[in-house]
Amino acid sequence: MDIITAVKGFKDILPQETGKWQYIEGIAREIFTAFGFREIRVPILEKTDLFRRSIGEATDIVEKEMYTFSDRGDEYLTLRPEATASIVRSYLEHAMHATDPVAKLFTIGPMFRRERPQKGRYRQFHQINVELIGLEDPRTDAEIIIMLIQFLERVKLSQLKLQINSLGCTACRPAFKKALTDFLRGKEAGLCEDCRRRIRTNPLRIFDCKDIGCAEIIEGAPRLLTFLCQSCEDHFTKVKEALDTFFIPYEINTKMVRGLDYYAKTTFEVVTEHLGAQNAVVGGGRYDGLVKDLGGPDVPGIGFAIGCERLISLSPLKYADFLVHPHLFIAALGNEAQKLAFKISNRLRIQGVQTEIDYAGKSLKSQMKRADKLHCRYTLILGEQEIMANKAELRNMHNAKQESIDLDTLEDTILNIVKGR
Ligand code: AMP
């Protein structure tokens, strides 16, 4: 019979990989906590309307990538394609703004988008999300970027580029949209079918189109940066100044529009040349209108999302360095020895010593082989003769040195040697 495989685009993270994941997540927790962020855990499933209203109807995510289903006829639900909307929903539902004007939150977990699977692009993938709600000072934009760069350095990512842009605000974006639409109308014949539609639905998205004809046309298009109002211009200047204070290099990418409607003012991405077409490792930006759009007070916000799969594949940290090997293998020969091995192994495990034993009554040679294969640091050899003499042999698997230890004080001796040294 055929085995049932995982769903296309959904991937297992295997035991030999989880150590690196946990390490990287631990670094994120440590750094974000130092910057005053607290972990929040939000559900994976939300009402579909939440994403329609926040991400925007005319975006790729909402138009074609969401896993949406009717909950047995009750209502439409969606597997979250991103976390910002859920976090803002939670922020409003729990009226966090009533107790503290500033909420600094992060979350780590899976997201779901029905994209075409390829290297660096999955249908279930993981993000580390950071959201800072309640502050509009441009220094906060720089602050979270400083935190992000610190994190990327700690997980040893190099040859990355930080790209920044400003998407303006509701005061200056409409004039830009009009100029862009006018420009595109004159070039409609050269655009792909999707982009021709986007002229009416979401012209900014044309900047992201991978079609060569569209990309050529867009080179000559007006840019949002030249349309910024005074307030957006000042904001952008101050963000750049604050980044300069920390000597954080950046490029201005006037074509970066990001795929979600809620962004305003500062947007940023961290990109690499090592991921082919899927070159973004981090995406983020300011979303000053989002809390209000979701029915809350007029509170600003900014955040970013790190793609874990891309981050892990780029980080030079080795999976092998995070593997955990057993402290001890007990090789027992004969009934009495096996009974004792069962008792000692569980008593030692309770005290934190990772211990393995054999249940199959194998020969000493094959038990030693298994200890070796598991990379155990020590092997305790328990044979009938040893038990009669009230002794056991403890072998250091790295240097093959062996010592005889007393059964009466066995646990203490092992605890000292294995955990102490
Ligand atoms: P976005 O929410 O689209 O700005 O994405 C933020 C980050 O999540 C990206 O920079 C990627 O690193 C990661 N990401 C987005 N979509 C996928 C995907 N389908 N598979 C793997 N990683 C993804």
Short mmCIF file of C-alpha atoms and ligand atoms in Angstrom, two decimals:
data_model
loop_
_atom_site.label_atom_id
_atom_site.label_comp_id
_atom_site.label_asym_id
_atom_site.label_seq_id
_atom_site.Cartn_x
_atom_site.Cartn_y
_atom_site.Cartn_z
CA MET A 1 0.00 0.00 0.00
CA ASP A 2 1.24 3.51 -0.80
CA ILE A 3 2.16 5.73 2.09
CA ILE A 4 0.28 8.98 2.51
CA THR A 5 2.63 11.89 1.96
CA ALA A 6 2.47 15.46 3.25
CA VAL A 7 0.41 18.04 1.39
CA LYS A 8 2.26 19.76 -1.49
CA GLY A 9 4.18 22.78 -0.22
CA PHE A 10 3.89 21.64 3.41
CA LYS A 11 7.15 20.48 4.91
CA ASP A 12 8.26 18.49 7.92
CA ILE A 13 10.93 20.00 10.12
CA LEU A 14 12.86 16.91 11.18
CA PRO A 15 14.46 16.21 14.57
CA GLN A 16 17.94 16.81 13.17
CA GLU A 17 16.80 20.28 12.07
CA THR A 18 14.80 21.45 15.08
CA GLY A 19 17.89 22.19 17.20
CA LYS A 20 18.95 24.97 14.81
CA TRP A 21 15.38 26.28 14.67
CA GLN A 22 15.16 26.38 18.46
CA TYR A 23 18.52 28.09 18.75
CA ILE A 24 17.55 30.81 16.27
CA GLU A 25 14.16 31.29 17.91
CA GLY A 26 15.94 31.55 21.27
CA ILE A 27 18.19 34.34 19.95
CA ALA A 28 15.10 36.18 18.68
CA ARG A 29 13.42 35.86 22.08
CA GLU A 30 16.53 37.08 23.86
CA ILE A 31 17.09 40.14 21.65
CA PHE A 32 13.44 41.14 21.34
CA THR A 33 12.99 40.89 25.10
CA ALA A 34 15.95 43.22 25.63
CA PHE A 35 14.22 45.71 23.34
CA GLY A 36 11.04 45.46 25.42
CA PHE A 37 8.95 43.13 23.24
CA ARG A 38 6.74 40.42 24.74
CA GLU A 39 5.56 37.23 23.12
CA ILE A 40 1.94 36.92 22.05
CA ARG A 41 0.41 33.73 20.64
CA VAL A 42 -2.55 34.21 18.36
CA PRO A 43 -4.70 31.55 16.66
CA ILE A 44 -3.80 30.11 13.29
CA LEU A 45 -7.40 30.38 12.10
CA GLU A 46 -9.24 33.69 11.82
CA LYS A 47 -12.42 34.98 10.26
CA THR A 48 -11.79 35.59 6.56
CA ASP A 49 -13.00 39.20 6.83
CA LEU A 50 -10.03 40.07 9.02
CA PHE A 51 -7.62 39.48 6.14
CA ARG A 52 -9.89 40.92 3.48
CA ARG A 53 -10.13 44.16 5.41
CA SER A 54 -6.50 44.47 6.42
CA ILE A 55 -4.38 42.99 3.62
CA GLY A 56 -6.73 44.34 0.93
CA GLU A 57 -9.06 42.72 -1.62
CA ALA A 58 -6.87 43.46 -4.63
CA THR A 59 -3.69 41.82 -3.36
CA ASP A 60 -2.21 38.51 -4.50
CA ILE A 61 -2.64 37.07 -1.03
CA VAL A 62 -6.37 37.75 -0.79
CA GLU A 63 -7.13 37.23 -4.46
CA LYS A 64 -5.46 33.89 -4.91
CA GLU A 65 -3.39 32.61 -2.02
CA MET A 66 -5.57 32.23 1.05
CA TYR A 67 -6.70 28.87 2.41
CA THR A 68 -10.31 29.79 3.00
CA PHE A 69 -13.17 27.44 3.76
CA SER A 70 -16.69 27.50 5.03
CA ASP A 71 -16.81 26.22 8.60
CA ARG A 72 -19.54 23.66 7.88
CA GLY A 73 -21.79 26.39 6.63
CA ASP A 74 -21.42 28.70 9.64
CA GLU A 75 -18.93 31.28 8.42
CA TYR A 76 -15.81 31.66 6.29
CA LEU A 77 -12.51 31.03 8.02
CA THR A 78 -8.95 31.42 6.74
CA LEU A 79 -5.63 29.92 7.74
CA ARG A 80 -3.61 33.02 8.49
CA PRO A 81 -1.40 34.14 5.60
CA GLU A 82 0.45 36.58 7.89
CA ALA A 83 0.40 37.62 11.53
CA THR A 84 0.03 41.40 11.69
CA ALA A 85 -3.74 41.34 11.14
CA SER A 86 -4.21 38.73 13.87
CA ILE A 87 -2.05 40.65 16.33
CA VAL A 88 -3.92 43.90 15.68
CA ARG A 89 -7.21 41.98 16.04
CA SER A 90 -6.05 40.66 19.40
CA TYR A 91 -4.78 44.11 20.44
CA LEU A 92 -8.26 45.53 19.79
CA GLU A 93 -10.23 42.61 21.18
CA HIS A 94 -8.33 42.85 24.46
CA ALA A 95 -8.35 46.68 24.41
CA MET A 96 -4.60 46.73 25.02
CA HIS A 97 -4.60 50.44 24.11
CA ALA A 98 -6.75 51.12 27.20
CA THR A 99 -4.10 49.86 29.60
CA ASP A 100 -0.95 50.95 27.81
CA PRO A 101 -0.58 53.34 24.86
CA VAL A 102 2.32 51.28 23.54
CA ALA A 103 2.22 47.55 22.75
CA LYS A 104 5.47 45.81 21.78
CA LEU A 105 4.69 42.30 20.65
CA PHE A 106 6.28 39.40 18.82
CA THR A 107 5.13 35.98 17.73
CA ILE A 108 6.70 32.97 16.03
CA GLY A 109 4.66 30.48 14.05
CA PRO A 110 3.34 29.05 10.79
CA MET A 111 1.66 31.03 8.00
CA PHE A 112 -0.22 29.64 5.02
CA ARG A 113 -0.28 30.86 1.43
CA ARG A 114 -1.30 28.84 -1.60
CA GLU A 115 1.61 29.95 -3.76
CA ARG A 116 3.39 27.84 -6.34
CA PRO A 117 5.89 25.84 -4.28
CA GLN A 118 9.55 26.22 -5.22
CA LYS A 119 12.86 26.67 -3.43
CA GLY A 120 12.34 29.19 -0.63
CA ARG A 121 8.62 29.29 -1.17
CA TYR A 122 6.25 26.98 0.64
CA ARG A 123 2.55 26.81 1.31
CA GLN A 124 3.12 26.47 5.03
CA PHE A 125 6.10 28.51 6.15
CA HIS A 126 7.13 30.13 9.40
CA GLN A 127 7.64 33.71 10.37
CA ILE A 128 9.05 35.58 13.31
CA ASN A 129 6.81 38.64 13.57
CA VAL A 130 7.42 41.83 15.46
CA GLU A 131 4.82 44.55 15.95
CA LEU A 132 5.18 47.89 17.70
CA ILE A 133 1.79 49.56 18.08
CA GLY A 134 1.20 53.05 19.46
CA LEU A 135 4.27 55.05 18.46
CA GLU A 136 4.76 57.10 15.31
CA ASP A 137 8.15 58.60 16.10
CA PRO A 138 10.54 57.86 13.19
CA ARG A 139 13.12 56.74 15.73
CA THR A 140 10.92 53.71 16.41
CA ASP A 141 11.20 52.74 12.73
CA ALA A 142 14.98 52.82 13.09
CA GLU A 143 14.82 51.08 16.46
CA ILE A 144 13.12 47.97 15.15
CA ILE A 145 15.49 47.90 12.18
CA ILE A 146 18.46 48.12 14.57
CA MET A 147 16.96 45.23 16.54
CA LEU A 148 16.44 43.24 13.36
CA ILE A 149 20.00 43.78 12.14
CA GLN A 150 21.33 42.77 15.55
CA PHE A 151 19.32 39.55 15.30
CA LEU A 152 20.52 38.78 11.76
CA GLU A 153 24.12 39.33 12.84
CA ARG A 154 23.73 37.03 15.84
CA VAL A 155 22.49 34.21 13.60
CA LYS A 156 25.49 34.92 11.37
CA LEU A 157 23.73 36.09 8.24
CA SER A 158 26.01 38.07 5.99
CA GLN A 159 25.91 39.65 2.56
CA LEU A 160 22.45 40.98 3.15
CA LYS A 161 21.10 44.26 1.92
CA LEU A 162 18.66 46.43 3.80
CA GLN A 163 16.39 48.26 1.38
CA ILE A 164 14.08 51.02 2.50
CA ASN A 165 11.40 53.11 0.88
CA SER A 166 8.49 55.30 1.86
CA LEU A 167 4.98 54.60 0.62
CA GLY A 168 3.63 57.96 1.72
CA CYS A 169 0.32 58.36 3.52
CA THR A 170 -3.33 58.95 2.72
CA ALA A 171 -2.48 62.62 2.10
CA CYS A 172 0.17 62.09 -0.57
CA ARG A 173 -0.45 58.65 -2.03
CA PRO A 174 -3.62 59.50 -4.03
CA ALA A 175 -1.75 62.06 -6.16
CA PHE A 176 0.95 59.50 -6.83
CA LYS A 177 -1.60 56.82 -7.67
CA LYS A 178 -3.18 59.19 -10.18
CA ALA A 179 0.16 60.03 -11.78
CA LEU A 180 1.05 56.35 -11.94
CA THR A 181 -2.32 55.38 -13.41
CA ASP A 182 -2.05 58.13 -16.04
CA PHE A 183 1.43 56.92 -16.94
CA LEU A 184 0.32 53.27 -17.16
CA ARG A 185 -2.78 54.03 -19.21
CA GLY A 186 -0.53 55.28 -21.98
CA LYS A 187 1.43 52.01 -21.90
CA GLU A 188 -1.41 49.55 -21.37
CA ALA A 189 -0.74 47.58 -24.54
CA GLY A 190 2.73 46.57 -23.31
CA LEU A 191 1.56 45.33 -19.91
CA CYS A 192 0.69 41.76 -19.01
CA GLU A 193 -2.94 40.82 -18.48
CA ASP A 194 -2.65 40.93 -14.67
CA CYS A 195 -1.10 44.40 -14.74
CA ARG A 196 -3.72 45.73 -17.13
CA ARG A 197 -6.27 44.71 -14.51
CA ARG A 198 -4.10 46.14 -11.72
CA ILE A 199 -4.26 49.63 -13.30
CA ARG A 200 -7.81 49.73 -12.03
CA THR A 201 -7.55 47.61 -8.89
CA ASN A 202 -4.10 48.25 -7.38
CA PRO A 203 -1.63 50.06 -9.67
CA LEU A 204 1.19 50.02 -7.09
CA ARG A 205 1.40 46.26 -7.42
CA ILE A 206 2.73 46.66 -10.96
CA PHE A 207 6.11 47.54 -9.41
CA ASP A 208 6.31 43.92 -8.22
CA CYS A 209 5.46 42.28 -11.55
CA LYS A 210 8.11 39.82 -12.74
CA ASP A 211 7.04 40.08 -16.41
CA ILE A 212 9.96 41.52 -18.43
CA GLY A 213 7.73 43.81 -20.51
CA CYS A 214 6.08 45.23 -17.37
CA ALA A 215 9.44 45.64 -15.62
CA GLU A 216 10.76 47.67 -18.59
CA ILE A 217 7.73 49.93 -18.58
CA ILE A 218 7.86 50.43 -14.84
CA GLU A 219 11.48 51.67 -15.08
CA GLY A 220 10.11 54.90 -16.55
CA ALA A 221 7.18 55.21 -14.13
CA PRO A 222 6.90 58.01 -11.56
CA ARG A 223 8.13 57.11 -8.07
CA LEU A 224 6.33 57.63 -4.80
CA LEU A 225 9.36 59.18 -3.13
CA THR A 226 9.03 62.29 -5.30
CA PHE A 227 5.38 62.69 -4.27
CA LEU A 228 5.82 62.57 -0.50
CA CYS A 229 4.09 65.27 1.55
CA GLN A 230 6.20 67.32 3.95
CA SER A 231 5.31 65.17 6.93
CA CYS A 232 6.21 61.89 5.14
CA GLU A 233 9.38 63.46 3.77
CA ASP A 234 10.46 64.59 7.28
CA HIS A 235 9.62 61.19 8.69
CA PHE A 236 11.74 59.42 6.07
CA THR A 237 14.68 61.79 6.61
CA LYS A 238 14.61 61.15 10.35
CA VAL A 239 14.50 57.37 9.87
CA LYS A 240 17.58 57.59 7.64
CA GLU A 241 19.37 59.84 10.15
CA ALA A 242 18.65 57.42 12.98
CA LEU A 243 19.97 54.50 10.90
CA ASP A 244 23.09 56.51 10.09
CA THR A 245 23.69 57.05 13.80
CA PHE A 246 24.08 53.30 14.09
CA PHE A 247 26.09 53.03 10.87
CA ILE A 248 23.48 50.73 9.41
CA PRO A 249 23.96 50.60 5.65
CA TYR A 250 20.85 50.73 3.51
CA GLU A 251 19.78 51.23 -0.07
CA ILE A 252 16.76 53.19 -1.13
CA ASN A 253 14.61 51.03 -3.37
CA THR A 254 11.99 53.30 -4.89
CA LYS A 255 10.29 50.30 -6.50
CA MET A 256 9.60 48.46 -3.25
CA VAL A 257 5.85 48.60 -2.65
CA ARG A 258 5.32 45.45 -0.55
CA GLY A 259 2.38 43.17 -1.28
CA LEU A 260 -0.05 44.28 1.39
CA ASP A 261 -2.32 47.30 1.29
CA TYR A 262 -1.94 48.45 4.87
CA TYR A 263 1.59 49.82 4.62
CA ALA A 264 2.24 53.56 4.82
CA LYS A 265 5.39 55.65 5.18
CA THR A 266 8.47 53.53 5.91
CA THR A 267 8.72 50.11 4.31
CA PHE A 268 11.76 47.90 4.29
CA GLU A 269 13.07 44.55 3.18
CA VAL A 270 16.22 42.59 3.82
CA VAL A 271 17.27 40.86 0.63
CA THR A 272 20.04 38.51 -0.45
CA GLU A 273 21.45 37.38 -3.75
CA HIS A 274 21.62 33.77 -2.59
CA LEU A 275 17.95 32.87 -2.81
CA GLY A 276 17.30 33.32 -6.52
CA ALA A 277 13.90 34.76 -7.26
CA GLN A 278 12.79 34.50 -3.63
CA ASN A 279 15.30 37.07 -2.49
CA ALA A 280 13.54 38.65 0.49
CA VAL A 281 14.34 37.31 3.94
CA VAL A 282 12.51 40.00 5.88
CA GLY A 283 9.70 42.36 4.99
CA GLY A 284 8.22 45.10 7.07
CA GLY A 285 6.89 48.57 7.36
CA ARG A 286 4.67 51.09 9.02
CA TYR A 287 0.90 50.60 9.03
CA ASP A 288 -0.48 53.75 10.62
CA GLY A 289 -4.04 53.32 9.30
CA LEU A 290 -4.51 49.64 10.03
CA VAL A 291 -5.72 49.75 13.63
CA LYS A 292 -8.38 52.27 12.65
CA ASP A 293 -9.33 50.28 9.54
CA LEU A 294 -9.96 47.30 11.77
CA GLY A 295 -12.40 49.29 13.89
CA GLY A 296 -10.03 50.60 16.55
CA PRO A 297 -8.70 54.00 17.56
CA ASP A 298 -6.39 55.94 15.27
CA VAL A 299 -3.18 54.37 16.55
CA PRO A 300 0.01 54.01 14.47
CA GLY A 301 2.00 50.80 14.12
CA ILE A 302 5.09 49.31 12.56
CA GLY A 303 6.39 45.77 12.25
CA PHE A 304 8.30 43.20 10.27
CA ALA A 305 8.23 39.51 9.44
CA ILE A 306 11.28 37.30 9.07
CA GLY A 307 10.82 34.21 6.90
CA CYS A 308 12.24 31.36 8.98
CA GLU A 309 12.84 28.84 6.19
CA ARG A 310 14.82 31.37 4.18
CA LEU A 311 16.67 32.54 7.29
CA ILE A 312 17.58 28.97 8.29
CA SER A 313 18.76 28.08 4.80
CA LEU A 314 21.00 31.16 4.69
CA SER A 315 22.40 30.94 8.20
CA PRO A 316 25.84 29.27 8.13
CA LEU A 317 25.19 27.73 11.56
CA LYS A 318 25.39 23.95 11.13
CA TYR A 319 22.56 21.59 12.00
CA ALA A 320 25.11 19.20 13.49
CA ASP A 321 26.17 21.77 16.09
CA PHE A 322 22.71 21.70 17.63
CA LEU A 323 22.21 17.95 17.82
CA VAL A 324 21.77 16.64 21.33
CA HIS A 325 23.52 13.34 22.05
CA PRO A 326 22.79 11.03 24.97
CA HIS A 327 25.03 11.37 28.01
CA LEU A 328 25.03 7.70 28.74
CA PHE A 329 24.31 4.27 27.29
CA ILE A 330 23.81 1.37 29.66
CA ALA A 331 24.94 -1.86 28.06
CA ALA A 332 23.40 -4.62 30.15
CA LEU A 333 24.04 -8.34 29.80
CA GLY A 334 21.74 -10.89 31.41
CA ASN A 335 18.42 -10.63 33.25
CA GLU A 336 19.64 -9.10 36.49
CA ALA A 337 21.70 -6.52 34.66
CA GLN A 338 18.79 -5.60 32.41
CA LYS A 339 16.48 -5.10 35.38
CA LEU A 340 19.05 -2.88 37.01
CA ALA A 341 19.65 -0.98 33.75
CA PHE A 342 15.93 -0.28 33.44
CA LYS A 343 15.83 1.06 36.99
CA ILE A 344 19.01 3.15 36.80
CA SER A 345 18.27 4.58 33.35
CA ASN A 346 14.91 5.96 34.41
CA ARG A 347 16.24 7.24 37.73
CA LEU A 348 19.06 9.04 35.91
CA ARG A 349 16.69 10.48 33.28
CA ILE A 350 14.55 11.90 36.07
CA GLN A 351 17.70 13.67 37.27
CA GLY A 352 18.40 15.08 33.82
CA VAL A 353 20.93 12.58 32.48
CA GLN A 354 19.91 11.54 28.99
CA THR A 355 20.29 7.77 29.11
CA GLU A 356 19.65 5.04 26.55
CA ILE A 357 19.39 1.29 27.06
CA ASP A 358 18.85 -1.78 24.92
CA TYR A 359 15.65 -3.82 25.24
CA ALA A 360 16.47 -6.53 22.74
CA GLY A 361 19.00 -8.49 24.77
CA LYS A 362 21.73 -7.86 22.21
CA SER A 363 25.39 -8.82 22.58
CA LEU A 364 27.83 -6.46 24.27
CA LYS A 365 29.43 -5.77 20.92
CA SER A 366 26.21 -4.71 19.27
CA GLN A 367 25.17 -2.62 22.29
CA MET A 368 28.53 -0.82 22.14
CA LYS A 369 27.97 -0.25 18.45
CA ARG A 370 24.60 1.30 19.18
CA ALA A 371 26.13 3.54 21.86
CA ASP A 372 28.64 4.66 19.30
CA LYS A 373 26.02 5.31 16.67
CA LEU A 374 23.99 7.41 19.08
CA HIS A 375 27.17 9.40 19.91
CA CYS A 376 26.79 8.65 23.64
CA ARG A 377 29.48 10.25 25.73
CA TYR A 378 29.74 7.36 28.20
CA THR A 379 28.73 3.73 28.29
CA LEU A 380 28.06 1.90 31.53
CA ILE A 381 28.77 -1.80 31.15
CA LEU A 382 26.70 -3.99 33.44
CA GLY A 383 27.34 -7.74 33.24
CA GLU A 384 26.47 -10.64 35.55
CA GLN A 385 30.05 -10.72 36.82
CA GLU A 386 30.14 -7.01 37.48
CA ILE A 387 26.90 -7.20 39.43
CA MET A 388 28.23 -10.06 41.54
CA ALA A 389 31.24 -7.95 42.38
CA ASN A 390 28.93 -4.98 43.06
CA LYS A 391 30.69 -3.07 40.30
CA ALA A 392 30.12 -1.62 36.83
CA GLU A 393 32.50 -0.36 34.16
CA LEU A 394 32.11 3.21 32.95
CA ARG A 395 33.70 3.82 29.55
CA ASN A 396 34.44 7.23 28.16
CA MET A 397 33.48 6.87 24.51
CA HIS A 398 35.72 9.71 23.36
CA ASN A 399 39.04 8.47 24.75
CA ALA A 400 38.10 4.81 25.44
CA LYS A 401 39.27 5.16 29.08
CA GLN A 402 37.43 2.85 31.42
CA GLU A 403 36.97 2.97 35.19
CA SER A 404 35.36 0.61 37.63
CA ILE A 405 32.66 2.14 39.78
CA ASP A 406 30.80 0.95 42.84
CA LEU A 407 27.15 -0.02 42.40
CA ASP A 408 26.18 1.41 45.81
CA THR A 409 27.21 4.92 44.80
CA LEU A 410 26.59 4.47 41.07
CA GLU A 411 24.03 7.21 40.57
CA ASP A 412 26.01 9.86 42.43
CA THR A 413 29.20 8.90 40.64
CA ILE A 414 27.51 9.09 37.24
CA LEU A 415 25.82 12.36 38.08
CA ASN A 416 29.19 13.81 39.06
CA ILE A 417 31.04 12.52 36.06
CA VAL A 418 28.43 13.02 33.38
CA LYS A 419 26.93 16.29 34.49
CA GLY A 420 29.84 17.71 36.42
CA ARG A 421 32.75 17.25 34.04
P1 AMP B 1 5.60 39.08 3.56
O1 AMP B 1 4.63 38.87 4.67
O2 AMP B 1 5.08 38.64 2.23
O3 AMP B 1 6.21 40.41 3.57
O4 AMP B 1 6.80 38.05 3.84
C1 AMP B 1 7.75 38.26 4.84
C2 AMP B 1 8.79 37.18 4.72
O5 AMP B 1 8.20 35.90 4.88
C3 AMP B 1 9.45 37.12 3.36
O6 AMP B 1 10.51 38.02 3.28
C4 AMP B 1 9.91 35.69 3.29
O7 AMP B 1 11.14 35.53 3.96
C5 AMP B 1 8.85 34.95 4.06
N1 AMP B 1 7.86 34.34 3.14
C6 AMP B 1 6.79 34.91 2.55
N2 AMP B 1 6.12 34.03 1.80
C7 AMP B 1 6.80 32.86 1.91
C8 AMP B 1 6.60 31.54 1.38
N3 AMP B 1 5.57 31.24 0.59
N4 AMP B 1 7.49 30.57 1.71
C9 AMP B 1 8.54 30.84 2.52
N5 AMP B 1 8.76 32.06 3.06
C10 AMP B 1 7.91 33.05 2.76
#
